Amino acid sequence: MRRALELAAMAMNHATPNPRVGCVLVREGAVIAEGFTQRPGEPHAEAHAIKNARSKGVNLEGSTAYVTLEPCNHFGKTPPCTEALIGAGISRVFAAMEDPNPMVSGTGLARLRDAGVDVRVGLLSHDAIELNIGFVKRMTTGLPWVRAKAAASMDGRTGLSNGESKWITGGEARLDGHRWRARACAILTGSGTVKHDDPQMTVRGVDTVLTLRQPMRIVFDHLGELSATAKVLQSGALVYCADRAPADLASNVEVVKLPDATRPGKIDLAAALQDIGARGVNELHVEAGARLSGPMVAAGLVDELLIYLAPKLLGRDAREMFSFNEPGKLADAMQFDLHDVTRIGDDIRVMMRAK
């Protein structure tokens, strides 16, 4: 199963909106074939492993499949994996976890059992959930897993008061940030960041994704002031605004109005995330300024913080990481669970999750 999880990770950057799944086929203690989720519309992990076995002339009758997610039991862009397993004569299936997709959710396991396959579920389930944490959240809540990234000095500053911010962290940390972009289904920023930095919001330096896909680019523009020449819009984008929509954008830029009834001139952030989830976005990677990231965190809309800290100090007038009202007392401060701390080059990467 650990090998199956390694295989699933090979689909990290291209499986979306499908889950990342790995499959290992075993007979008499020996691995006879492996597979992992291909691009949407291409074979799932089980079918990929079976195809690989047959290309080598391997007889699968009586073999065991280790798969990181319950095999699907419905026709989508590809046939059901349950039927592929049954047709191949596989007699035993170990699944790390049930599929949270309501279209599957136990029916795949039931179909296998009805066909006489010995099915076991739960082996390394925590690891399997972590690998598809965005897919699990979207299938169970309709919302994407929201990861907000920031690069800051040790005193929590993201740039100088004059706007200079390149570069606070070193090259290794920046490349690591691109790896997190690469696994995301979409990258979100705000119009303020676009206005000041004119970023591309693309994945660079991560070869595996450049040949397959770029994440969808999303901009929150509550004032409707985006310029048609902004780099982030040049290859198509999704723009959310409040009452006023930006004008003269290209035809490959979709504009959605979602005004917040309780905050005039602002975007309904929760409604926007619901719409983003409905578009098949499992993991949403947020790289925005303090005035967008702060309200999202304060509203409980961010699941995970990905913060790179450089061994520098920028002082009190420099830009802050998150902008929101301070609590009335320290006991009311927003609490997070420390998920991971890793040194990346000369910097530190801190990952925290909302309680």
mmCIF file of C-alpha atoms in Angstrom, residues 118-354:
data_model
loop_
_atom_site.group_PDB
_atom_site.id
_atom_site.type_symbol
_atom_site.label_atom_id
_atom_site.label_comp_id
_atom_site.label_asym_id
_atom_site.label_seq_id
_atom_site.Cartn_x
_atom_site.Cartn_y
_atom_site.Cartn_z
ATOM 1 C CA ASP A 118 -12.416 -10.450 -0.960
ATOM 2 C CA VAL A 119 -12.388 -6.734 -0.023
ATOM 3 C CA ARG A 120 -10.591 -5.050 2.883
ATOM 4 C CA VAL A 121 -10.701 -1.293 3.617
ATOM 5 C CA GLY A 122 -8.701 1.070 5.820
ATOM 6 C CA LEU A 123 -5.024 0.220 5.316
ATOM 7 C CA LEU A 124 -3.020 3.510 5.620
ATOM 8 C CA SER A 125 -6.249 5.491 5.274
ATOM 9 C CA HIS A 126 -4.758 8.617 6.906
ATOM 10 C CA ASP A 127 -2.031 8.801 4.256
ATOM 11 C CA ALA A 128 -4.575 8.299 1.495
ATOM 12 C CA ILE A 129 -6.780 11.100 2.833
ATOM 13 C CA GLU A 130 -3.806 13.479 3.059
ATOM 14 C CA LEU A 131 -2.937 12.788 -0.565
ATOM 15 C CA ASN A 132 -6.456 13.780 -1.680
ATOM 16 C CA ILE A 133 -7.395 16.228 1.052
ATOM 17 C CA GLY A 134 -8.909 18.675 -1.444
ATOM 18 C CA PHE A 135 -10.936 16.009 -3.234
ATOM 19 C CA VAL A 136 -12.262 14.721 0.086
ATOM 20 C CA LYS A 137 -13.307 18.209 1.184
ATOM 21 C CA ARG A 138 -14.998 19.042 -2.120
ATOM 22 C CA MET A 139 -16.893 15.753 -2.200
ATOM 23 C CA THR A 140 -18.129 16.170 1.381
ATOM 24 C CA THR A 141 -18.776 19.940 1.553
ATOM 25 C CA GLY A 142 -18.781 21.251 -2.013
ATOM 26 C CA LEU A 143 -15.905 23.559 -1.124
ATOM 27 C CA PRO A 144 -12.248 23.384 -2.170
ATOM 28 C CA TRP A 145 -9.401 22.913 0.279
ATOM 29 C CA VAL A 146 -8.073 26.470 0.636
ATOM 30 C CA ARG A 147 -4.342 26.872 1.156
ATOM 31 C CA ALA A 148 -3.035 30.427 1.683
ATOM 32 C CA LYS A 149 0.646 31.015 0.981
ATOM 33 C CA ALA A 150 2.794 33.902 2.200
ATOM 34 C CA ALA A 151 6.494 34.714 2.242
ATOM 35 C CA ALA A 152 7.597 36.933 5.110
ATOM 36 C CA SER A 153 10.391 38.093 7.335
ATOM 37 C CA MET A 154 10.697 36.711 10.850
ATOM 38 C CA ASP A 155 8.686 39.667 12.119
ATOM 39 C CA GLY A 156 5.831 38.767 9.779
ATOM 40 C CA ARG A 157 6.373 41.379 7.062
ATOM 41 C CA THR A 158 5.836 40.619 3.377
ATOM 42 C CA GLY A 159 7.435 43.685 1.806
ATOM 43 C CA LEU A 160 8.569 47.222 2.367
ATOM 44 C CA SER A 161 6.108 50.086 2.690
ATOM 45 C CA ASN A 162 7.096 51.258 -0.818
ATOM 46 C CA GLY A 163 5.952 47.913 -2.262
ATOM 47 C CA GLU A 164 9.342 46.270 -2.722
ATOM 48 C CA SER A 165 9.057 42.554 -1.967
ATOM 49 C CA LYS A 166 11.401 40.725 -4.375
ATOM 50 C CA TRP A 167 12.822 38.747 -2.863
ATOM 51 C CA ILE A 168 12.266 38.148 0.827
ATOM 52 C CA THR A 169 12.910 34.408 0.664
ATOM 53 C CA GLY A 170 15.595 32.546 -1.264
ATOM 54 C CA GLY A 171 15.406 30.634 -4.533
ATOM 55 C CA GLU A 172 14.842 27.226 -2.922
ATOM 56 C CA ALA A 173 11.824 28.473 -1.008
ATOM 57 C CA ARG A 174 10.409 30.130 -4.131
ATOM 58 C CA LEU A 175 10.795 26.905 -6.108
ATOM 59 C CA ASP A 176 9.084 24.984 -3.297
ATOM 60 C CA GLY A 177 6.225 27.478 -3.527
ATOM 61 C CA HIS A 178 5.886 26.678 -7.222
ATOM 62 C CA ARG A 179 5.590 22.980 -6.359
ATOM 63 C CA TRP A 180 2.594 23.828 -4.185
ATOM 64 C CA ARG A 181 1.162 25.892 -7.032
ATOM 65 C CA ALA A 182 1.643 22.921 -9.352
ATOM 66 C CA ARG A 183 -0.494 20.564 -7.260
ATOM 67 C CA ALA A 184 -3.316 23.083 -6.968
ATOM 68 C CA CYS A 185 -6.319 23.075 -9.271
ATOM 69 C CA ALA A 186 -6.503 26.867 -9.216
ATOM 70 C CA ILE A 187 -4.479 29.864 -8.012
ATOM 71 C CA LEU A 188 -6.284 32.842 -6.486
ATOM 72 C CA THR A 189 -5.036 36.385 -6.070
ATOM 73 C CA GLY A 190 -6.574 39.811 -5.553
ATOM 74 C CA SER A 191 -6.724 42.827 -7.816
ATOM 75 C CA GLY A 192 -4.482 44.731 -5.403
ATOM 76 C CA THR A 193 -1.670 42.239 -5.962
ATOM 77 C CA VAL A 194 -2.289 42.395 -9.708
ATOM 78 C CA LYS A 195 -2.142 46.202 -9.650
ATOM 79 C CA HIS A 196 1.085 46.420 -7.632
ATOM 80 C CA ASP A 197 3.032 43.369 -8.890
ATOM 81 C CA ASP A 198 1.340 42.312 -12.179
ATOM 82 C CA PRO A 199 2.155 38.618 -11.514
ATOM 83 C CA GLN A 200 1.644 35.807 -14.033
ATOM 84 C CA MET A 201 0.385 33.386 -11.350
ATOM 85 C CA THR A 202 1.718 30.433 -13.356
ATOM 86 C CA VAL A 203 3.854 27.452 -12.383
ATOM 87 C CA ARG A 204 7.489 27.853 -13.338
ATOM 88 C CA GLY A 205 10.493 25.604 -12.762
ATOM 89 C CA VAL A 206 8.383 22.480 -12.179
ATOM 90 C CA ASP A 207 8.732 20.553 -15.422
ATOM 91 C CA THR A 208 6.133 17.883 -14.748
ATOM 92 C CA VAL A 209 3.270 20.332 -14.769
ATOM 93 C CA LEU A 210 4.375 22.555 -17.623
ATOM 94 C CA THR A 211 3.893 19.745 -20.115
ATOM 95 C CA LEU A 212 0.485 18.812 -18.755
ATOM 96 C CA ARG A 213 -1.495 21.807 -17.501
ATOM 97 C CA GLN A 214 -1.384 25.128 -15.706
ATOM 98 C CA PRO A 215 -3.737 25.702 -12.763
ATOM 99 C CA MET A 216 -6.791 27.852 -13.401
ATOM 100 C CA ARG A 217 -6.153 31.496 -12.541
ATOM 101 C CA ILE A 218 -8.717 33.331 -10.409
ATOM 102 C CA VAL A 219 -8.805 37.011 -9.421
ATOM 103 C CA PHE A 220 -11.021 38.665 -6.815
ATOM 104 C CA ASP A 221 -11.622 42.224 -8.061
ATOM 105 C CA HIS A 222 -14.232 43.811 -5.804
ATOM 106 C CA LEU A 223 -13.849 47.252 -7.394
ATOM 107 C CA GLY A 224 -14.017 46.032 -10.988
ATOM 108 C CA GLU A 225 -10.763 47.791 -11.881
ATOM 109 C CA LEU A 226 -8.735 45.016 -13.526
ATOM 110 C CA SER A 227 -6.842 46.015 -16.642
ATOM 111 C CA ALA A 228 -7.204 43.872 -19.746
ATOM 112 C CA THR A 229 -3.405 43.942 -20.088
ATOM 113 C CA ALA A 230 -2.778 42.243 -16.709
ATOM 114 C CA LYS A 231 -0.457 39.255 -17.147
ATOM 115 C CA VAL A 232 -2.664 36.988 -15.054
ATOM 116 C CA LEU A 233 -5.484 37.355 -17.593
ATOM 117 C CA GLN A 234 -3.534 36.683 -20.778
ATOM 118 C CA SER A 235 -4.162 32.921 -20.977
ATOM 119 C CA GLY A 236 -7.710 33.080 -19.652
ATOM 120 C CA ALA A 237 -8.954 33.543 -16.111
ATOM 121 C CA LEU A 238 -11.979 33.599 -13.822
ATOM 122 C CA VAL A 239 -12.747 36.970 -12.235
ATOM 123 C CA TYR A 240 -15.113 37.565 -9.316
ATOM 124 C CA CYS A 241 -16.356 41.087 -8.642
ATOM 125 C CA ALA A 242 -18.997 42.844 -6.543
ATOM 126 C CA ASP A 243 -21.435 45.294 -8.159
ATOM 127 C CA ARG A 244 -19.074 46.716 -10.734
ATOM 128 C CA ALA A 245 -17.472 44.457 -13.345
ATOM 129 C CA PRO A 246 -14.144 45.200 -15.065
ATOM 130 C CA ALA A 247 -14.569 46.340 -18.664
ATOM 131 C CA ASP A 248 -13.054 45.306 -21.984
ATOM 132 C CA LEU A 249 -11.637 41.952 -20.874
ATOM 133 C CA ALA A 250 -10.864 39.243 -23.423
ATOM 134 C CA SER A 251 -13.440 36.590 -24.315
ATOM 135 C CA ASN A 252 -11.433 33.909 -22.491
ATOM 136 C CA VAL A 253 -11.904 35.767 -19.181
ATOM 137 C CA GLU A 254 -15.110 34.851 -17.366
ATOM 138 C CA VAL A 255 -16.538 37.472 -14.998
ATOM 139 C CA VAL A 256 -18.887 36.489 -12.152
ATOM 140 C CA LYS A 257 -20.710 39.065 -10.004
ATOM 141 C CA LEU A 258 -21.125 37.982 -6.383
ATOM 142 C CA PRO A 259 -21.800 41.054 -4.206
ATOM 143 C CA ASP A 260 -21.896 40.606 -0.445
ATOM 144 C CA ALA A 261 -25.268 41.748 0.905
ATOM 145 C CA THR A 262 -23.726 42.542 4.302
ATOM 146 C CA ARG A 263 -20.659 44.417 3.018
ATOM 147 C CA PRO A 264 -21.462 46.877 0.210
ATOM 148 C CA GLY A 265 -18.854 46.917 -2.544
ATOM 149 C CA LYS A 266 -17.298 43.632 -1.393
ATOM 150 C CA ILE A 267 -17.357 40.113 -2.864
ATOM 151 C CA ASP A 268 -19.269 37.387 -1.048
ATOM 152 C CA LEU A 269 -16.197 35.278 -0.288
ATOM 153 C CA ALA A 270 -18.102 32.194 0.887
ATOM 154 C CA ALA A 271 -20.332 32.215 -2.208
ATOM 155 C CA ALA A 272 -17.280 32.576 -4.438
ATOM 156 C CA LEU A 273 -15.636 29.534 -2.856
ATOM 157 C CA GLN A 274 -18.858 27.564 -3.310
ATOM 158 C CA ASP A 275 -18.858 28.483 -7.008
ATOM 159 C CA ILE A 276 -15.173 27.584 -7.329
ATOM 160 C CA GLY A 277 -15.842 24.185 -5.760
ATOM 161 C CA ALA A 278 -18.725 23.597 -8.181
ATOM 162 C CA ARG A 279 -16.223 24.047 -11.007
ATOM 163 C CA GLY A 280 -14.258 20.988 -9.865
ATOM 164 C CA VAL A 281 -11.503 22.749 -7.935
ATOM 165 C CA ASN A 282 -10.149 20.438 -5.241
ATOM 166 C CA GLU A 283 -7.241 22.549 -3.982
ATOM 167 C CA LEU A 284 -7.295 26.347 -4.167
ATOM 168 C CA HIS A 285 -3.907 28.007 -3.711
ATOM 169 C CA VAL A 286 -4.179 31.604 -2.484
ATOM 170 C CA GLU A 287 -1.350 34.082 -3.059
ATOM 171 C CA ALA A 288 -2.772 37.480 -2.207
ATOM 172 C CA GLY A 289 -2.150 40.573 -0.165
ATOM 173 C CA ALA A 290 -3.101 41.121 3.464
ATOM 174 C CA ARG A 291 -6.451 42.740 2.613
ATOM 175 C CA LEU A 292 -7.730 39.602 0.885
ATOM 176 C CA SER A 293 -5.890 36.865 2.796
ATOM 177 C CA GLY A 294 -6.762 38.477 6.140
ATOM 178 C CA PRO A 295 -10.557 38.568 5.682
ATOM 179 C CA MET A 296 -10.504 35.019 4.291
ATOM 180 C CA VAL A 297 -8.636 33.755 7.344
ATOM 181 C CA ALA A 298 -10.835 35.779 9.715
ATOM 182 C CA ALA A 299 -13.984 34.355 8.088
ATOM 183 C CA GLY A 300 -12.754 30.787 8.625
ATOM 184 C CA LEU A 301 -12.439 30.154 4.881
ATOM 185 C CA VAL A 302 -8.780 29.084 4.904
ATOM 186 C CA ASP A 303 -7.961 25.487 5.784
ATOM 187 C CA GLU A 304 -4.190 25.681 5.686
ATOM 188 C CA LEU A 305 -1.493 28.330 5.927
ATOM 189 C CA LEU A 306 1.741 27.809 3.984
ATOM 190 C CA ILE A 307 4.210 30.380 5.281
ATOM 191 C CA TYR A 308 7.852 30.805 4.286
ATOM 192 C CA LEU A 309 9.867 32.742 6.850
ATOM 193 C CA ALA A 310 13.202 34.332 5.976
ATOM 194 C CA PRO A 311 15.825 35.161 8.628
ATOM 195 C CA LYS A 312 15.278 38.894 8.143
ATOM 196 C CA LEU A 313 13.570 41.731 10.013
ATOM 197 C CA LEU A 314 11.746 44.505 8.119
ATOM 198 C CA GLY A 315 10.297 46.656 10.874
ATOM 199 C CA ARG A 316 6.933 48.060 11.899
ATOM 200 C CA ASP A 317 6.135 50.102 8.767
ATOM 201 C CA ALA A 318 6.615 47.170 6.368
ATOM 202 C CA ARG A 319 3.648 45.298 4.876
ATOM 203 C CA GLU A 320 1.791 42.843 7.078
ATOM 204 C CA MET A 321 0.869 39.258 6.226
ATOM 205 C CA PHE A 322 -2.811 39.329 7.186
ATOM 206 C CA SER A 323 -5.091 42.296 7.789
ATOM 207 C CA PHE A 324 -8.010 41.852 10.192
ATOM 208 C CA ASN A 325 -9.209 43.287 13.468
ATOM 209 C CA GLU A 326 -7.337 42.220 16.563
ATOM 210 C CA PRO A 327 -9.255 40.174 19.145
ATOM 211 C CA GLY A 328 -10.532 41.816 22.305
ATOM 212 C CA LYS A 329 -8.279 39.583 24.380
ATOM 213 C CA LEU A 330 -5.449 37.165 23.712
ATOM 214 C CA ALA A 331 -7.579 34.148 24.565
ATOM 215 C CA ASP A 332 -9.775 34.974 21.548
ATOM 216 C CA ALA A 333 -6.898 34.867 19.046
ATOM 217 C CA MET A 334 -7.410 32.573 16.049
ATOM 218 C CA GLN A 335 -5.877 29.205 16.828
ATOM 219 C CA PHE A 336 -4.164 26.873 14.362
ATOM 220 C CA ASP A 337 -2.595 23.436 14.612
ATOM 221 C CA LEU A 338 1.073 23.280 13.682
ATOM 222 C CA HIS A 339 1.163 20.696 10.881
ATOM 223 C CA ASP A 340 4.753 20.809 9.649
ATOM 224 C CA VAL A 341 7.968 22.813 10.001
ATOM 225 C CA THR A 342 10.714 22.278 7.425
ATOM 226 C CA ARG A 343 13.893 24.115 6.551
ATOM 227 C CA ILE A 344 13.979 25.042 2.853
ATOM 228 C CA GLY A 345 17.398 26.390 1.954
ATOM 229 C CA ASP A 346 18.067 29.345 4.269
ATOM 230 C CA ASP A 347 14.355 29.778 5.060
ATOM 231 C CA ILE A 348 11.743 27.955 7.127
ATOM 232 C CA ARG A 349 8.457 26.612 5.795
ATOM 233 C CA VAL A 350 5.680 26.518 8.384
ATOM 234 C CA MET A 351 2.390 24.761 7.665
ATOM 235 C CA MET A 352 -0.579 25.346 9.951
ATOM 236 C CA ARG A 353 -4.148 24.109 9.766
ATOM 237 C CA ALA A 354 -7.301 25.666 11.096
#
